[in-house]
């Protein structure tokens, strides 16, 4: 974890705080304790607790050294859900127990608790059902494999089915993620299952939980001052027509003269992905069989922007140039 905040309240808690600061030295640590218990200059004096927690609730983890009740009351106003909350842990001031309080799976609190527990010779108190039952946890699997979860409800249904000893049908459309052994484990008798999981960048019906890799790349072009909503609808339409999940997009590319084009910037912002730009020389240096336009070549210096922009990013064009009302898009897969 990159950013971790540690908060302690007593002298004994300060001792654990210091040990944790050393144990977690590979992370960016911010430590707080009461002024009279500060053990060195790395530790900041603790002021208003709720304000301190609010300030650091965007960190990867917040660790309290003290009573669970203090932690619960201080984080309560800022809790949203397990997909965006940080890992929150509580350690008693004697360092005997490590309790993952929030975001045990997606936030990594359980994993961090086990790591700290081993380092402190403390007992991790894990309460999540899939962990204590030794059951496959789809959210942990997704996190470890950098996959997005298509539906929170279906993810809960998967866990509930496994805890009820029901089978799950899991398969992968992505060659780099092999689930053959997992498939045998989750459905040992190879029966027909009500609940299905697919690791895929393709669109399935809404009864299938899809785990989505970030492995698709877009190349785009457009006329100046193209309407942002029109561009958004256009790209979404092409993804739907091709049966591809737009949530699998990793980045967007175009020519550098479009770096300030609102329609493309808006598209990247809506998808929360980088917008990469390339010079005409960089685009022209890409080899391949592209649909070239003399008009585009005379206008921007390269005959095809979108396909070349894809191939710079991933060199595997799967959807060639599609045009509509002055907009173009091409799609590649990693």
Short mmCIF file of C-alpha atoms in Angstrom, two decimals:
data_model
loop_
_atom_site.label_atom_id
_atom_site.label_comp_id
_atom_site.label_asym_id
_atom_site.label_seq_id
_atom_site.Cartn_x
_atom_site.Cartn_y
_atom_site.Cartn_z
CA UNK A 1 0.00 0.00 0.00
CA UNK A 2 1.27 3.43 -0.91
CA UNK A 3 -0.26 5.75 1.71
CA UNK A 4 -0.91 4.61 5.28
CA UNK A 5 -1.96 6.71 8.27
CA UNK A 6 -1.30 5.46 11.81
CA UNK A 7 -3.04 7.01 14.84
CA UNK A 8 -2.28 6.21 18.47
CA UNK A 9 -3.47 7.74 21.72
CA UNK A 10 -1.33 6.44 24.63
CA UNK A 11 2.32 5.87 25.54
CA UNK A 12 2.04 2.12 24.96
CA UNK A 13 0.16 2.80 21.74
CA UNK A 14 3.00 5.07 20.72
CA UNK A 15 5.41 2.18 21.08
CA UNK A 16 3.32 0.12 18.65
CA UNK A 17 3.06 3.17 16.40
CA UNK A 18 6.85 3.41 16.23
CA UNK A 19 7.21 -0.31 15.46
CA UNK A 20 4.60 -0.06 12.72
CA UNK A 21 6.33 2.95 11.19
CA UNK A 22 9.45 0.82 10.87
CA UNK A 23 7.61 -2.33 9.73
CA UNK A 24 5.72 -0.45 7.00
CA UNK A 25 8.68 1.67 5.94
CA UNK A 26 8.19 0.85 2.25
CA UNK A 27 4.90 2.77 2.34
CA UNK A 28 4.40 6.52 2.70
CA UNK A 29 3.56 6.67 6.42
CA UNK A 30 1.88 9.55 8.24
CA UNK A 31 1.82 8.97 12.01
CA UNK A 32 -0.12 10.83 14.69
CA UNK A 33 -0.20 10.65 18.46
CA UNK A 34 -0.86 13.00 21.35
CA UNK A 35 1.82 15.66 21.74
CA UNK A 36 3.12 14.28 25.04
CA UNK A 37 3.67 10.82 23.51
CA UNK A 38 5.48 11.85 20.34
CA UNK A 39 8.49 9.57 20.00
CA UNK A 40 10.36 11.39 17.21
CA UNK A 41 9.99 14.06 14.54
CA UNK A 42 8.35 11.63 12.11
CA UNK A 43 5.19 11.76 14.24
CA UNK A 44 2.71 14.62 14.03
CA UNK A 45 0.76 15.84 17.06
CA UNK A 46 -2.83 14.59 16.99
CA UNK A 47 -5.37 17.40 16.96
CA UNK A 48 -9.06 16.91 16.21
CA UNK A 49 -9.46 13.18 15.58
CA UNK A 50 -12.44 13.33 13.21
CA UNK A 51 -10.80 16.04 11.12
CA UNK A 52 -7.59 14.02 10.96
CA UNK A 53 -9.51 10.93 9.82
CA UNK A 54 -11.46 12.96 7.25
CA UNK A 55 -8.20 14.32 5.83
CA UNK A 56 -6.71 10.84 5.44
CA UNK A 57 -9.77 8.83 4.41
CA UNK A 58 -8.53 8.89 0.83
CA UNK A 59 -5.34 7.06 1.89
CA UNK A 60 -4.93 3.36 1.17
CA UNK A 61 -5.15 2.46 4.87
CA UNK A 62 -5.87 4.01 8.26
CA UNK A 63 -4.61 2.15 11.33
CA UNK A 64 -5.84 2.96 14.84
CA UNK A 65 -3.91 1.80 17.89
CA UNK A 66 -6.48 1.79 20.67
CA UNK A 67 -10.09 0.82 21.28
CA UNK A 68 -12.40 -0.31 18.46
CA UNK A 69 -15.08 2.10 19.66
CA UNK A 70 -12.84 5.13 19.09
CA UNK A 71 -12.12 3.97 15.56
CA UNK A 72 -15.77 3.28 14.75
CA UNK A 73 -16.99 6.67 15.96
CA UNK A 74 -14.25 8.56 14.11
CA UNK A 75 -14.73 6.85 10.72
CA UNK A 76 -18.55 6.65 10.79
CA UNK A 77 -19.24 9.99 9.01
CA UNK A 78 -16.98 9.11 6.06
CA UNK A 79 -17.86 5.49 5.23
CA UNK A 80 -19.29 4.98 1.72
CA UNK A 81 -18.79 1.41 0.51
CA UNK A 82 -16.14 -1.31 0.29
CA UNK A 83 -15.23 -0.39 -3.27
CA UNK A 84 -13.91 3.05 -2.33
CA UNK A 85 -13.33 3.06 1.46
CA UNK A 86 -9.75 2.60 2.65
CA UNK A 87 -8.58 -0.38 4.63
CA UNK A 88 -9.23 0.41 8.30
CA UNK A 89 -7.54 -1.62 11.02
CA UNK A 90 -7.48 -1.49 14.82
CA UNK A 91 -4.61 -2.75 16.97
CA UNK A 92 -4.81 -2.86 20.75
CA UNK A 93 -2.11 -0.86 22.56
CA UNK A 94 -0.31 -4.04 23.69
CA UNK A 95 -0.06 -5.27 20.12
CA UNK A 96 -1.85 -8.56 20.80
CA UNK A 97 -4.61 -8.32 18.19
CA UNK A 98 -4.97 -6.84 14.70
CA UNK A 99 -8.57 -6.30 13.60
CA UNK A 100 -9.50 -5.45 10.00
CA UNK A 101 -12.49 -3.22 10.54
CA UNK A 102 -13.29 -2.01 7.04
CA UNK A 103 -12.57 -3.04 3.43
CA UNK A 104 -11.17 -6.44 4.32
CA UNK A 105 -11.10 -7.68 0.72
CA UNK A 106 -11.17 -4.88 -1.86
CA UNK A 107 -9.27 -2.46 0.34
CA UNK A 108 -6.78 -5.12 1.42
CA UNK A 109 -7.37 -4.81 5.18
CA UNK A 110 -7.30 -8.58 5.76
CA UNK A 111 -4.05 -9.01 3.87
CA UNK A 112 -2.48 -6.08 5.73
CA UNK A 113 -3.72 -7.48 9.07
CA UNK A 114 -2.04 -10.80 8.37
CA UNK A 115 1.21 -9.05 7.43
CA UNK A 116 1.19 -6.84 10.53
CA UNK A 117 0.14 -9.74 12.73
CA UNK A 118 3.16 -11.76 11.64
CA UNK A 119 5.51 -8.80 12.12
CA UNK A 120 4.16 -7.97 15.60
CA UNK A 121 3.53 -11.60 16.63
CA UNK A 122 -0.11 -10.54 17.03
CA UNK A 123 -3.28 -12.45 16.22
CA UNK A 124 -5.24 -11.18 13.18
CA UNK A 125 -8.97 -11.22 13.93
CA UNK A 126 -10.54 -11.98 10.55
CA UNK A 127 -14.35 -12.03 10.44
CA UNK A 128 -15.25 -12.04 6.72
CA UNK A 129 -17.26 -15.18 5.94
CA UNK A 130 -15.36 -16.31 2.87
CA UNK A 131 -12.05 -16.10 4.75
CA UNK A 132 -13.07 -17.99 7.85
CA UNK A 133 -14.76 -20.67 5.72
CA UNK A 134 -11.83 -20.93 3.34
CA UNK A 135 -14.11 -20.07 0.40
CA UNK A 136 -13.21 -18.43 -2.91
CA UNK A 137 -13.64 -14.65 -2.64
CA UNK A 138 -14.47 -13.12 -6.00
CA UNK A 139 -13.57 -9.58 -4.93
CA UNK A 140 -10.12 -10.67 -3.74
CA UNK A 141 -9.59 -12.60 -6.99
CA UNK A 142 -10.60 -9.52 -8.98
CA UNK A 143 -8.27 -7.24 -7.08
CA UNK A 144 -5.26 -9.56 -7.40
CA UNK A 145 -5.83 -9.85 -11.14
CA UNK A 146 -6.60 -6.14 -11.72
CA UNK A 147 -10.17 -6.86 -12.80
CA UNK A 148 -13.26 -4.69 -12.44
CA UNK A 149 -16.42 -6.24 -10.99
CA UNK A 150 -19.42 -5.67 -13.27
CA UNK A 151 -22.10 -5.98 -10.58
CA UNK A 152 -21.87 -5.68 -6.81
CA UNK A 153 -25.13 -7.57 -6.43
CA UNK A 154 -23.93 -10.50 -8.54
CA UNK A 155 -20.63 -10.54 -6.63
CA UNK A 156 -22.62 -10.94 -3.41
CA UNK A 157 -24.67 -13.69 -5.03
CA UNK A 158 -21.46 -15.56 -5.91
CA UNK A 159 -20.23 -15.42 -2.32
CA UNK A 160 -23.62 -16.43 -0.94
CA UNK A 161 -23.83 -19.42 -3.29
CA UNK A 162 -20.38 -20.66 -2.35
CA UNK A 163 -21.09 -20.28 1.36
CA UNK A 164 -24.21 -22.39 0.77
CA UNK A 165 -22.02 -25.04 -0.89
CA UNK A 166 -23.51 -24.43 -4.33
CA UNK A 167 -21.43 -24.65 -7.50
CA UNK A 168 -20.22 -21.70 -9.57
CA UNK A 169 -19.49 -21.78 -13.28
CA UNK A 170 -16.34 -19.70 -13.92
CA UNK A 171 -14.46 -19.31 -17.18
CA UNK A 172 -12.08 -16.88 -18.86
CA UNK A 173 -12.05 -15.33 -22.32
CA UNK A 174 -8.63 -13.84 -21.51
CA UNK A 175 -5.74 -16.13 -22.41
CA UNK A 176 -3.41 -14.65 -19.77
CA UNK A 177 -5.79 -15.64 -16.93
CA UNK A 178 -6.07 -19.42 -16.64
CA UNK A 179 -8.94 -20.61 -14.44
CA UNK A 180 -8.93 -24.33 -15.28
CA UNK A 181 -7.99 -25.42 -11.76
CA UNK A 182 -10.29 -22.85 -10.16
CA UNK A 183 -13.12 -24.04 -12.40
CA UNK A 184 -12.63 -27.60 -11.13
CA UNK A 185 -12.59 -26.39 -7.54
CA UNK A 186 -15.77 -24.29 -7.81
CA UNK A 187 -17.65 -26.88 -9.88
CA UNK A 188 -15.98 -30.24 -9.24
CA UNK A 189 -18.79 -32.29 -10.78
CA UNK A 190 -19.04 -30.02 -13.84
CA UNK A 191 -22.77 -29.49 -13.24
CA UNK A 192 -25.00 -26.83 -14.78
CA UNK A 193 -24.82 -23.84 -12.44
CA UNK A 194 -27.27 -21.02 -11.87
CA UNK A 195 -24.49 -18.51 -11.21
CA UNK A 196 -21.87 -17.78 -13.85
CA UNK A 197 -18.67 -15.74 -13.73
CA UNK A 198 -16.73 -14.72 -16.83
CA UNK A 199 -13.36 -13.00 -17.05
CA UNK A 200 -13.87 -11.02 -20.20
CA UNK A 201 -13.80 -7.70 -22.04
CA UNK A 202 -16.99 -8.68 -23.85
CA UNK A 203 -20.61 -7.92 -22.96
CA UNK A 204 -22.64 -10.74 -21.41
CA UNK A 205 -26.24 -10.60 -20.28
CA UNK A 206 -26.98 -9.14 -16.87
CA UNK A 207 -27.27 -12.55 -15.19
CA UNK A 208 -23.53 -13.20 -15.62
CA UNK A 209 -20.97 -11.62 -13.31
CA UNK A 210 -18.16 -10.34 -15.52
CA UNK A 211 -14.68 -9.58 -14.24
CA UNK A 212 -13.31 -7.00 -16.63
CA UNK A 213 -9.63 -6.50 -17.48
CA UNK A 214 -8.33 -3.11 -18.61
CA UNK A 215 -7.05 -4.39 -21.93
CA UNK A 216 -8.77 -2.37 -24.67
CA UNK A 217 -7.38 0.74 -26.33
CA UNK A 218 -9.19 3.43 -28.31
CA UNK A 219 -7.92 5.62 -31.11
CA UNK A 220 -10.13 8.58 -32.01
CA UNK A 221 -10.36 11.52 -34.35
CA UNK A 222 -12.96 14.25 -34.76
CA UNK A 223 -13.74 17.63 -36.25
CA UNK A 224 -12.89 20.70 -34.21
CA UNK A 225 -15.47 21.55 -31.53
CA UNK A 226 -17.29 18.24 -31.82
CA UNK A 227 -20.06 17.95 -29.23
CA UNK A 228 -18.84 15.91 -26.24
CA UNK A 229 -22.12 14.01 -25.76
CA UNK A 230 -22.19 13.14 -29.45
CA UNK A 231 -18.67 11.69 -29.20
CA UNK A 232 -19.59 9.76 -26.06
CA UNK A 233 -22.71 8.28 -27.66
CA UNK A 234 -20.80 7.40 -30.84
CA UNK A 235 -18.04 5.49 -29.05
CA UNK A 236 -20.55 3.70 -26.80
CA UNK A 237 -22.60 2.68 -29.84
CA UNK A 238 -19.55 1.13 -31.52
CA UNK A 239 -18.62 -0.80 -28.38
CA UNK A 240 -22.17 -2.14 -28.07
CA UNK A 241 -22.27 -3.12 -31.75
CA UNK A 242 -18.99 -4.98 -31.35
CA UNK A 243 -20.14 -6.64 -28.12
CA UNK A 244 -17.27 -5.06 -26.16
CA UNK A 245 -17.45 -3.69 -22.62
CA UNK A 246 -16.39 -0.04 -22.62
CA UNK A 247 -15.28 -0.41 -19.00
CA UNK A 248 -12.34 -2.45 -20.33
CA UNK A 249 -10.76 0.63 -21.95
CA UNK A 250 -7.27 1.33 -20.62
CA UNK A 251 -6.39 4.51 -22.55
CA UNK A 252 -7.38 6.74 -25.47
CA UNK A 253 -5.03 7.98 -28.19
CA UNK A 254 -5.17 10.67 -30.86
CA UNK A 255 -2.97 13.15 -32.71
CA UNK A 256 -1.32 15.91 -30.67
CA UNK A 257 -3.30 18.72 -32.33
CA UNK A 258 -6.35 17.25 -30.58
CA UNK A 259 -4.84 17.44 -27.10
CA UNK A 260 -7.20 20.28 -26.14
CA UNK A 261 -10.28 18.93 -27.93
CA UNK A 262 -13.06 18.96 -25.33
CA UNK A 263 -14.94 16.01 -26.85
CA UNK A 264 -11.94 13.69 -26.51
CA UNK A 265 -10.92 15.03 -23.10
CA UNK A 266 -14.49 14.54 -21.90
CA UNK A 267 -14.48 10.96 -23.22
CA UNK A 268 -11.29 10.20 -21.29
CA UNK A 269 -12.67 11.80 -18.14
CA UNK A 270 -15.91 9.82 -18.31
CA UNK A 271 -13.95 6.59 -18.71
CA UNK A 272 -11.37 7.72 -16.12
CA UNK A 273 -8.48 6.75 -18.40
CA UNK A 274 -5.40 8.57 -19.74
CA UNK A 275 -5.66 10.57 -22.97
CA UNK A 276 -2.44 10.07 -24.94
CA UNK A 277 -1.43 12.18 -27.93
CA UNK A 278 1.12 11.47 -30.65
CA UNK A 279 2.81 13.61 -33.28
CA UNK A 280 2.11 13.10 -36.99
CA UNK A 281 5.63 11.66 -37.35
CA UNK A 282 4.98 9.13 -34.58
CA UNK A 283 1.69 8.13 -36.19
CA UNK A 284 3.22 7.90 -39.67
CA UNK A 285 5.99 5.66 -38.34
CA UNK A 286 3.47 2.92 -37.49
CA UNK A 287 3.40 0.13 -40.04
CA UNK A 288 0.21 -1.67 -41.01
CA UNK A 289 -2.68 -1.87 -43.43
CA UNK A 290 -4.69 1.24 -42.59
CA UNK A 291 -7.68 2.89 -44.25
CA UNK A 292 -6.04 6.15 -45.40
CA UNK A 293 -7.83 9.40 -46.21
CA UNK A 294 -6.15 11.99 -48.44
CA UNK A 295 -8.33 14.72 -46.96
CA UNK A 296 -7.17 13.83 -43.43
CA UNK A 297 -3.55 13.60 -44.63
CA UNK A 298 -3.73 17.12 -46.12
CA UNK A 299 -5.43 18.44 -42.98
CA UNK A 300 -3.28 16.94 -40.17
CA UNK A 301 -0.35 15.32 -41.97
CA UNK A 302 -1.33 11.68 -41.49
CA UNK A 303 -3.87 9.67 -43.48
CA UNK A 304 -5.38 7.73 -40.56
CA UNK A 305 -5.28 8.91 -36.95
CA UNK A 306 -7.48 6.48 -35.04
CA UNK A 307 -6.09 3.15 -36.27
CA UNK A 308 -2.48 4.31 -35.98
CA UNK A 309 -3.15 5.71 -32.49
CA UNK A 310 -4.44 2.28 -31.44
CA UNK A 311 -1.40 0.46 -32.83
CA UNK A 312 1.02 2.76 -31.02
CA UNK A 313 -0.70 1.79 -27.78
CA UNK A 314 -1.11 -1.97 -28.25
CA UNK A 315 -0.22 -3.07 -31.81
CA UNK A 316 -3.32 -5.31 -32.05
CA UNK A 317 -6.14 -3.69 -33.97
CA UNK A 318 -9.44 -5.57 -33.52
CA UNK A 319 -11.99 -3.00 -34.75
CA UNK A 320 -10.90 -0.95 -37.74
CA UNK A 321 -11.83 2.66 -38.35
CA UNK A 322 -15.52 3.49 -38.04
CA UNK A 323 -16.72 6.97 -38.94
CA UNK A 324 -19.83 9.00 -38.17
CA UNK A 325 -20.52 12.72 -38.62
CA UNK A 326 -16.88 13.76 -38.58
CA UNK A 327 -15.89 11.39 -35.75
CA UNK A 328 -13.75 8.27 -36.06
CA UNK A 329 -12.88 5.47 -33.67
CA UNK A 330 -10.80 2.27 -33.78
CA UNK A 331 -10.27 -0.30 -31.03
CA UNK A 332 -7.34 -2.52 -30.09
CA UNK A 333 -6.78 -5.27 -27.56
CA UNK A 334 -3.68 -5.84 -25.47
#
